[in-house]
Amino acid sequence: DAGITQSPRHKVTETGTPVTLRCHQTENHRYMYWYRQDPGHGLRLIHYSYGVKDTDKGEVSDGYSVSRSKTEDFLLTLESATSSQTSVYFCAISETGRSSSGANVLTFGAGSRLTVL
Amino acid sequence: ILNVEQSPQSLHVQEGDSTNFTCSFPSSNFYALHWYRWETAKSPEALFVMTLNGDEKKKGRISATLNTKEGYSYLYIKGSQPEDSATYLCAISGTYKYIFGTGTRLKVLA
């Protein structure tokens, strides 16, 4: 069990307000990810982190920022939420040793449903 | 930009039918191919990860194959059951970056 906790699990907010989603892991995994899930698009990578203070953009990073000041926490911030950011957000960590092939495997948190009115 | 394509987008099968889906990906810059099962209102769960051309993996009634030279993977479900209803996601990865397809949504009718 990778011990991934996302908070909040549900949030309703208004356009223009800032929102921060938190992903917390308990096993010191180096790589952490934020994805969003939208109908017809599957999972799209927003940002990822490869260590404390080391982050990089994914394919849909506009309007989002991230921070990782501690190994266990990866924060996703919407500085000024828009209706197009209504989505379900999944945090994931990349685990080694879970596959016989040696490749890393993503393990996901339970998701955070964000509605921007 | 790497593109992962899955087909069909969705399908309905009768209980007991066998079915299969396809994942296509660029055959260059390949490290690993992943299959995930994603039930409604839950988070995706890893089914298989494969790295070598010709790899085959099996878990119960579900199996997968990999062809890295032509850039495709098949997922097979034998004797589908209603509990197999889910979205099946395919992803390719490098050492730490994962790109997902849009998934195949399977509905098994009792």
PDB file of C-alpha atoms in Angstrom:
ATOM      1  CA  ASP A   1       0.000   0.000   0.000  1.00  0.00           C
ATOM      2  CA  ALA A   2       1.564   3.259  -1.173  1.00  0.00           C
ATOM      3  CA  GLY A   3      -0.285   5.301   1.462  1.00  0.00           C
ATOM      4  CA  ILE A   4      -1.490   8.106  -0.812  1.00  0.00           C
ATOM      5  CA  THR A   5      -3.977  10.565   0.612  1.00  0.00           C
ATOM      6  CA  GLN A   6      -5.614  13.340  -1.366  1.00  0.00           C
ATOM      7  CA  SER A   7      -7.397  16.289   0.200  1.00  0.00           C
ATOM      8  CA  PRO A   8      -9.944  17.633  -0.110  1.00  0.00           C
ATOM      9  CA  ARG A   9     -11.852  14.809  -1.784  1.00  0.00           C
ATOM     10  CA  HIS A  10     -14.575  17.163  -2.938  1.00  0.00           C
ATOM     11  CA  LYS A  11     -14.584  20.921  -3.388  1.00  0.00           C
ATOM     12  CA  VAL A  12     -16.962  23.421  -4.921  1.00  0.00           C
ATOM     13  CA  THR A  13     -15.596  26.882  -5.540  1.00  0.00           C
ATOM     14  CA  GLU A  14     -16.301  29.989  -7.571  1.00  0.00           C
ATOM     15  CA  THR A  15     -14.523  31.268 -10.653  1.00  0.00           C
ATOM     16  CA  GLY A  16     -11.535  33.403  -9.780  1.00  0.00           C
ATOM     17  CA  THR A  17     -10.840  31.907  -6.371  1.00  0.00           C
ATOM     18  CA  PRO A  18      -7.567  30.150  -5.557  1.00  0.00           C
ATOM     19  CA  VAL A  19      -7.667  26.421  -4.848  1.00  0.00           C
ATOM     20  CA  THR A  20      -4.992  24.106  -3.489  1.00  0.00           C
ATOM     21  CA  LEU A  21      -5.184  20.330  -3.625  1.00  0.00           C
ATOM     22  CA  ARG A  22      -2.869  18.284  -1.465  1.00  0.00           C
ATOM     23  CA  CYS A  23      -1.327  14.900  -2.107  1.00  0.00           C
ATOM     24  CA  HIS A  24       0.387  13.178   0.794  1.00  0.00           C
ATOM     25  CA  GLN A  25       2.379   9.941   0.632  1.00  0.00           C
ATOM     26  CA  THR A  26       3.921   7.976   3.470  1.00  0.00           C
ATOM     27  CA  GLU A  27       6.671   5.949   1.761  1.00  0.00           C
ATOM     28  CA  ASN A  28       9.255   8.480   0.495  1.00  0.00           C
ATOM     29  CA  HIS A  29       8.648   7.830  -3.184  1.00  0.00           C
ATOM     30  CA  ARG A  30      10.645  10.189  -5.330  1.00  0.00           C
ATOM     31  CA  TYR A  31       8.258  10.691  -8.244  1.00  0.00           C
ATOM     32  CA  MET A  32       4.821  12.221  -7.760  1.00  0.00           C
ATOM     33  CA  TYR A  33       2.279  13.284 -10.359  1.00  0.00           C
ATOM     34  CA  TRP A  34      -0.900  15.259 -10.794  1.00  0.00           C
ATOM     35  CA  TYR A  35      -3.358  14.160 -13.486  1.00  0.00           C
ATOM     36  CA  ARG A  36      -6.793  15.394 -14.420  1.00  0.00           C
ATOM     37  CA  GLN A  37      -9.542  13.166 -15.730  1.00  0.00           C
ATOM     38  CA  ASP A  38     -12.107  14.460 -18.203  1.00  0.00           C
ATOM     39  CA  PRO A  39     -14.596  12.597 -20.394  1.00  0.00           C
ATOM     40  CA  GLY A  40     -13.081  11.763 -23.759  1.00  0.00           C
ATOM     41  CA  HIS A  41      -9.569  12.631 -22.626  1.00  0.00           C
ATOM     42  CA  GLY A  42      -8.636   9.923 -20.181  1.00  0.00           C
ATOM     43  CA  LEU A  43      -5.871  10.977 -17.821  1.00  0.00           C
ATOM     44  CA  ARG A  44      -3.778  13.992 -18.735  1.00  0.00           C
ATOM     45  CA  LEU A  45      -0.599  14.953 -16.922  1.00  0.00           C
ATOM     46  CA  ILE A  46      -0.604  18.409 -15.334  1.00  0.00           C
ATOM     47  CA  HIS A  47       2.718  18.491 -13.472  1.00  0.00           C
ATOM     48  CA  TYR A  48       5.083  16.019 -11.956  1.00  0.00           C
ATOM     49  CA  SER A  49       7.879  16.066  -9.415  1.00  0.00           C
ATOM     50  CA  TYR A  50      11.117  14.117  -9.288  1.00  0.00           C
ATOM     51  CA  GLY A  51      12.245  15.324  -5.876  1.00  0.00           C
ATOM     52  CA  VAL A  52      11.961  18.080  -3.304  1.00  0.00           C
ATOM     53  CA  LYS A  53      11.749  21.399  -5.138  1.00  0.00           C
ATOM     54  CA  ASP A  54      12.143  19.573  -8.483  1.00  0.00           C
ATOM     55  CA  THR A  55       9.067  19.800 -10.670  1.00  0.00           C
ATOM     56  CA  ASP A  56       8.243  19.924 -14.360  1.00  0.00           C
ATOM     57  CA  LYS A  57       5.266  20.601 -16.582  1.00  0.00           C
ATOM     58  CA  GLY A  58       3.022  18.030 -18.160  1.00  0.00           C
ATOM     59  CA  GLU A  59       0.798  18.340 -21.203  1.00  0.00           C
ATOM     60  CA  VAL A  60      -1.931  20.520 -19.606  1.00  0.00           C
ATOM     61  CA  SER A  61      -0.027  22.708 -17.155  1.00  0.00           C
ATOM     62  CA  ASP A  62      -1.493  26.122 -18.066  1.00  0.00           C
ATOM     63  CA  GLY A  63      -3.367  27.620 -15.108  1.00  0.00           C
ATOM     64  CA  TYR A  64      -1.742  25.290 -12.595  1.00  0.00           C
ATOM     65  CA  SER A  65       1.305  25.495 -10.369  1.00  0.00           C
ATOM     66  CA  VAL A  66       2.808  22.939  -8.028  1.00  0.00           C
ATOM     67  CA  SER A  67       5.131  22.843  -5.069  1.00  0.00           C
ATOM     68  CA  ARG A  68       7.033  20.135  -3.285  1.00  0.00           C
ATOM     69  CA  SER A  69       8.776  21.407  -0.180  1.00  0.00           C
ATOM     70  CA  LYS A  70       8.804  17.981   1.489  1.00  0.00           C
ATOM     71  CA  THR A  71       9.148  14.502  -0.003  1.00  0.00           C
ATOM     72  CA  GLU A  72       5.759  13.461   1.296  1.00  0.00           C
ATOM     73  CA  ASP A  73       3.654  16.380   0.031  1.00  0.00           C
ATOM     74  CA  PHE A  74       2.907  17.505  -3.523  1.00  0.00           C
ATOM     75  CA  LEU A  75       0.567  20.489  -3.786  1.00  0.00           C
ATOM     76  CA  LEU A  76      -1.405  21.503  -6.856  1.00  0.00           C
ATOM     77  CA  THR A  77      -2.585  25.124  -6.950  1.00  0.00           C
ATOM     78  CA  LEU A  78      -5.083  26.804  -9.207  1.00  0.00           C
ATOM     79  CA  GLU A  79      -4.250  30.493  -8.723  1.00  0.00           C
ATOM     80  CA  SER A  80      -7.567  31.662 -10.178  1.00  0.00           C
ATOM     81  CA  ALA A  81      -9.952  28.808 -10.844  1.00  0.00           C
ATOM     82  CA  THR A  82     -11.941  28.720 -14.078  1.00  0.00           C
ATOM     83  CA  SER A  83     -14.911  26.577 -15.085  1.00  0.00           C
ATOM     84  CA  SER A  84     -12.685  24.673 -17.528  1.00  0.00           C
ATOM     85  CA  GLN A  85     -10.780  23.374 -14.509  1.00  0.00           C
ATOM     86  CA  THR A  86     -13.807  21.527 -13.226  1.00  0.00           C
ATOM     87  CA  SER A  87     -12.507  17.975 -13.204  1.00  0.00           C
ATOM     88  CA  VAL A  88     -11.420  15.043 -11.111  1.00  0.00           C
ATOM     89  CA  TYR A  89      -7.785  15.344 -10.084  1.00  0.00           C
ATOM     90  CA  PHE A  90      -5.674  12.295  -9.361  1.00  0.00           C
ATOM     91  CA  CYS A  91      -2.361  12.245  -7.606  1.00  0.00           C
ATOM     92  CA  ALA A  92      -0.045   9.327  -8.314  1.00  0.00           C
ATOM     93  CA  ILE A  93       3.311   8.033  -7.218  1.00  0.00           C
ATOM     94  CA  SER A  94       5.710   5.876  -9.194  1.00  0.00           C
ATOM     95  CA  GLU A  95       6.621   2.716  -7.310  1.00  0.00           C
ATOM     96  CA  THR A  96       9.602   0.509  -7.935  1.00  0.00           C
ATOM     97  CA  GLY A  97       9.629  -3.202  -7.237  1.00  0.00           C
ATOM     98  CA  ARG A  98       5.963  -3.806  -7.991  1.00  0.00           C
ATOM     99  CA  SER A  99       6.480  -5.490 -11.349  1.00  0.00           C
ATOM    100  CA  SER A 100       8.493  -8.543 -12.391  1.00  0.00           C
ATOM    101  CA  SER A 101       9.766  -6.615 -15.412  1.00  0.00           C
ATOM    102  CA  GLY A 102      11.497  -4.052 -13.222  1.00  0.00           C
ATOM    103  CA  ALA A 103       9.528  -1.152 -14.656  1.00  0.00           C
ATOM    104  CA  ASN A 104       7.964   1.326 -12.249  1.00  0.00           C
ATOM    105  CA  VAL A 105       4.220   1.260 -11.753  1.00  0.00           C
ATOM    106  CA  LEU A 106       1.930   4.200 -11.041  1.00  0.00           C
ATOM    107  CA  THR A 107      -0.260   3.993  -7.973  1.00  0.00           C
ATOM    108  CA  PHE A 108      -3.093   6.485  -7.727  1.00  0.00           C
ATOM    109  CA  GLY A 109      -4.799   8.306  -4.919  1.00  0.00           C
ATOM    110  CA  ALA A 110      -8.570   8.266  -4.544  1.00  0.00           C
ATOM    111  CA  GLY A 111      -9.079  11.480  -6.516  1.00  0.00           C
ATOM    112  CA  SER A 112     -10.294  14.989  -5.736  1.00  0.00           C
ATOM    113  CA  ARG A 113     -13.452  16.191  -7.444  1.00  0.00           C
ATOM    114  CA  LEU A 114     -13.342  19.934  -8.076  1.00  0.00           C
ATOM    115  CA  THR A 115     -16.303  21.939  -9.328  1.00  0.00           C
ATOM    116  CA  VAL A 116     -15.759  25.543 -10.364  1.00  0.00           C
ATOM    117  CA  LEU A 117     -19.004  27.507 -10.666  1.00  0.00           C
TER     118      LEU A 117
ATOM    119  CA  ILE B   1       4.325  14.542 -28.475  1.00  0.00           C
ATOM    120  CA  LEU B   2       3.807  10.838 -27.907  1.00  0.00           C
ATOM    121  CA  ASN B   3       0.315   9.608 -28.695  1.00  0.00           C
ATOM    122  CA  VAL B   4      -1.293   6.511 -27.262  1.00  0.00           C
ATOM    123  CA  GLU B   5      -4.454   5.347 -29.007  1.00  0.00           C
ATOM    124  CA  GLN B   6      -6.943   2.816 -27.772  1.00  0.00           C
ATOM    125  CA  SER B   7      -9.736   1.096 -29.625  1.00  0.00           C
ATOM    126  CA  PRO B   8     -12.576   0.634 -29.467  1.00  0.00           C
ATOM    127  CA  GLN B   9     -13.645   3.618 -27.378  1.00  0.00           C
ATOM    128  CA  SER B  10     -16.405   1.564 -25.789  1.00  0.00           C
ATOM    129  CA  LEU B  11     -18.117  -1.770 -26.189  1.00  0.00           C
ATOM    130  CA  HIS B  12     -20.889  -3.861 -24.742  1.00  0.00           C
ATOM    131  CA  VAL B  13     -20.584  -7.632 -24.535  1.00  0.00           C
ATOM    132  CA  GLN B  14     -22.759 -10.368 -23.155  1.00  0.00           C
ATOM    133  CA  GLU B  15     -21.746 -12.263 -20.041  1.00  0.00           C
ATOM    134  CA  GLY B  16     -19.581 -15.208 -21.063  1.00  0.00           C
ATOM    135  CA  ASP B  17     -18.286 -13.596 -24.256  1.00  0.00           C
ATOM    136  CA  SER B  18     -14.583 -13.144 -24.762  1.00  0.00           C
ATOM    137  CA  THR B  19     -13.330  -9.785 -25.917  1.00  0.00           C
ATOM    138  CA  ASN B  20     -10.166  -7.879 -26.695  1.00  0.00           C
ATOM    139  CA  PHE B  21      -9.007  -4.286 -27.043  1.00  0.00           C
ATOM    140  CA  THR B  22      -6.056  -2.636 -28.719  1.00  0.00           C
ATOM    141  CA  CYS B  23      -3.493  -0.082 -27.589  1.00  0.00           C
ATOM    142  CA  SER B  24      -1.287   1.545 -30.247  1.00  0.00           C
ATOM    143  CA  PHE B  25       1.791   3.596 -29.481  1.00  0.00           C
ATOM    144  CA  PRO B  26       4.931   4.933 -31.161  1.00  0.00           C
ATOM    145  CA  SER B  27       7.407   2.064 -31.378  1.00  0.00           C
ATOM    146  CA  SER B  28      10.418   4.344 -30.807  1.00  0.00           C
ATOM    147  CA  ASN B  29      11.355   5.772 -27.395  1.00  0.00           C
ATOM    148  CA  PHE B  30       9.598   2.901 -25.727  1.00  0.00           C
ATOM    149  CA  TYR B  31      10.387   1.607 -22.263  1.00  0.00           C
ATOM    150  CA  ALA B  32       7.258   0.034 -20.790  1.00  0.00           C
ATOM    151  CA  LEU B  33       3.604  -0.545 -21.604  1.00  0.00           C
ATOM    152  CA  HIS B  34       1.032  -0.514 -18.824  1.00  0.00           C
ATOM    153  CA  TRP B  35      -2.570  -1.659 -18.576  1.00  0.00           C
ATOM    154  CA  TYR B  36      -4.817  -0.280 -15.852  1.00  0.00           C
ATOM    155  CA  ARG B  37      -8.343  -1.176 -14.856  1.00  0.00           C
ATOM    156  CA  TRP B  38     -10.511   1.746 -13.766  1.00  0.00           C
ATOM    157  CA  GLU B  39     -13.875   1.173 -12.157  1.00  0.00           C
ATOM    158  CA  THR B  40     -16.367   4.002 -11.888  1.00  0.00           C
ATOM    159  CA  ALA B  41     -15.870   6.208  -8.819  1.00  0.00           C
ATOM    160  CA  LYS B  42     -12.569   4.523  -7.996  1.00  0.00           C
ATOM    161  CA  SER B  43      -8.953   5.152  -8.945  1.00  0.00           C
ATOM    162  CA  PRO B  44      -7.077   3.264 -11.678  1.00  0.00           C
ATOM    163  CA  GLU B  45      -5.425   0.031 -10.597  1.00  0.00           C
ATOM    164  CA  ALA B  46      -2.431  -1.523 -12.320  1.00  0.00           C
ATOM    165  CA  LEU B  47      -3.086  -4.769 -14.204  1.00  0.00           C
ATOM    166  CA  PHE B  48       0.077  -5.418 -16.173  1.00  0.00           C
ATOM    167  CA  VAL B  49       3.348  -3.820 -17.122  1.00  0.00           C
ATOM    168  CA  MET B  50       5.391  -5.188 -20.007  1.00  0.00           C
ATOM    169  CA  THR B  51       8.721  -4.162 -21.445  1.00  0.00           C
ATOM    170  CA  LEU B  52       9.922  -6.791 -23.906  1.00  0.00           C
ATOM    171  CA  ASN B  53       8.710  -7.521 -27.404  1.00  0.00           C
ATOM    172  CA  GLY B  54       6.611 -10.671 -27.269  1.00  0.00           C
ATOM    173  CA  ASP B  55       5.853 -10.301 -23.558  1.00  0.00           C
ATOM    174  CA  GLU B  56       2.650 -11.971 -22.413  1.00  0.00           C
ATOM    175  CA  LYS B  57       1.063 -11.469 -19.018  1.00  0.00           C
ATOM    176  CA  LYS B  58      -1.918 -13.199 -17.456  1.00  0.00           C
ATOM    177  CA  LYS B  59      -4.047 -12.607 -14.380  1.00  0.00           C
ATOM    178  CA  GLY B  60      -7.004 -14.944 -14.089  1.00  0.00           C
ATOM    179  CA  ARG B  61      -9.219 -14.477 -17.154  1.00  0.00           C
ATOM    180  CA  ILE B  62      -7.354 -11.370 -18.307  1.00  0.00           C
ATOM    181  CA  SER B  63      -4.200 -11.479 -20.406  1.00  0.00           C
ATOM    182  CA  ALA B  64      -2.119  -9.048 -22.432  1.00  0.00           C
ATOM    183  CA  THR B  65       0.460  -9.215 -25.195  1.00  0.00           C
ATOM    184  CA  LEU B  66       3.036  -6.736 -26.425  1.00  0.00           C
ATOM    185  CA  ASN B  67       4.529  -6.070 -29.852  1.00  0.00           C
ATOM    186  CA  THR B  68       7.102  -3.286 -29.542  1.00  0.00           C
ATOM    187  CA  LYS B  69       8.296  -3.497 -33.143  1.00  0.00           C
ATOM    188  CA  GLU B  70       4.914  -2.592 -34.594  1.00  0.00           C
ATOM    189  CA  GLY B  71       3.778  -0.586 -31.572  1.00  0.00           C
ATOM    190  CA  TYR B  72       0.696  -2.327 -30.222  1.00  0.00           C
ATOM    191  CA  SER B  73      -0.596  -4.275 -27.253  1.00  0.00           C
ATOM    192  CA  TYR B  74      -3.734  -6.376 -26.913  1.00  0.00           C
ATOM    193  CA  LEU B  75      -5.749  -6.948 -23.754  1.00  0.00           C
ATOM    194  CA  TYR B  76      -7.936 -10.072 -23.740  1.00  0.00           C
ATOM    195  CA  ILE B  77     -10.750 -10.957 -21.382  1.00  0.00           C
ATOM    196  CA  LYS B  78     -11.972 -14.535 -21.544  1.00  0.00           C
ATOM    197  CA  GLY B  79     -15.521 -15.320 -20.470  1.00  0.00           C
ATOM    198  CA  SER B  80     -16.460 -11.745 -19.502  1.00  0.00           C
ATOM    199  CA  GLN B  81     -18.336 -11.242 -16.257  1.00  0.00           C
ATOM    200  CA  PRO B  82     -20.363  -8.220 -15.116  1.00  0.00           C
ATOM    201  CA  GLU B  83     -17.634  -7.408 -12.596  1.00  0.00           C
ATOM    202  CA  ASP B  84     -15.239  -6.897 -15.520  1.00  0.00           C
ATOM    203  CA  SER B  85     -17.194  -3.766 -16.438  1.00  0.00           C
ATOM    204  CA  ALA B  86     -14.707  -0.908 -16.211  1.00  0.00           C
ATOM    205  CA  THR B  87     -12.542   1.374 -18.300  1.00  0.00           C
ATOM    206  CA  TYR B  88      -9.273  -0.212 -19.361  1.00  0.00           C
ATOM    207  CA  LEU B  89      -6.442   2.263 -19.742  1.00  0.00           C
ATOM    208  CA  CYS B  90      -3.216   1.763 -21.586  1.00  0.00           C
ATOM    209  CA  ALA B  91      -0.106   3.870 -20.932  1.00  0.00           C
ATOM    210  CA  ILE B  92       3.457   4.005 -22.143  1.00  0.00           C
ATOM    211  CA  SER B  93       6.264   5.134 -19.929  1.00  0.00           C
ATOM    212  CA  GLY B  94       9.871   6.177 -20.057  1.00  0.00           C
ATOM    213  CA  THR B  95      11.827   6.009 -16.861  1.00  0.00           C
ATOM    214  CA  TYR B  96       9.460   8.322 -15.006  1.00  0.00           C
ATOM    215  CA  LYS B  97       6.941   9.851 -17.415  1.00  0.00           C
ATOM    216  CA  TYR B  98       3.654   8.137 -18.270  1.00  0.00           C
ATOM    217  CA  ILE B  99       1.369   8.935 -21.206  1.00  0.00           C
ATOM    218  CA  PHE B 100      -2.145   7.495 -21.150  1.00  0.00           C
ATOM    219  CA  GLY B 101      -4.599   6.623 -23.858  1.00  0.00           C
ATOM    220  CA  THR B 102      -8.238   7.631 -23.497  1.00  0.00           C
ATOM    221  CA  GLY B 103      -9.310   4.137 -22.495  1.00  0.00           C
ATOM    222  CA  THR B 104     -11.763   1.472 -23.633  1.00  0.00           C
ATOM    223  CA  ARG B 105     -15.000   1.459 -21.666  1.00  0.00           C
ATOM    224  CA  LEU B 106     -16.312  -2.090 -21.291  1.00  0.00           C
ATOM    225  CA  LYS B 107     -19.826  -2.958 -20.199  1.00  0.00           C
ATOM    226  CA  VAL B 108     -20.634  -6.618 -19.619  1.00  0.00           C
ATOM    227  CA  LEU B 109     -24.332  -7.343 -19.754  1.00  0.00           C
ATOM    228  CA  ALA B 110     -25.741 -10.076 -17.512  1.00  0.00           C
TER     229      ALA B 110
END
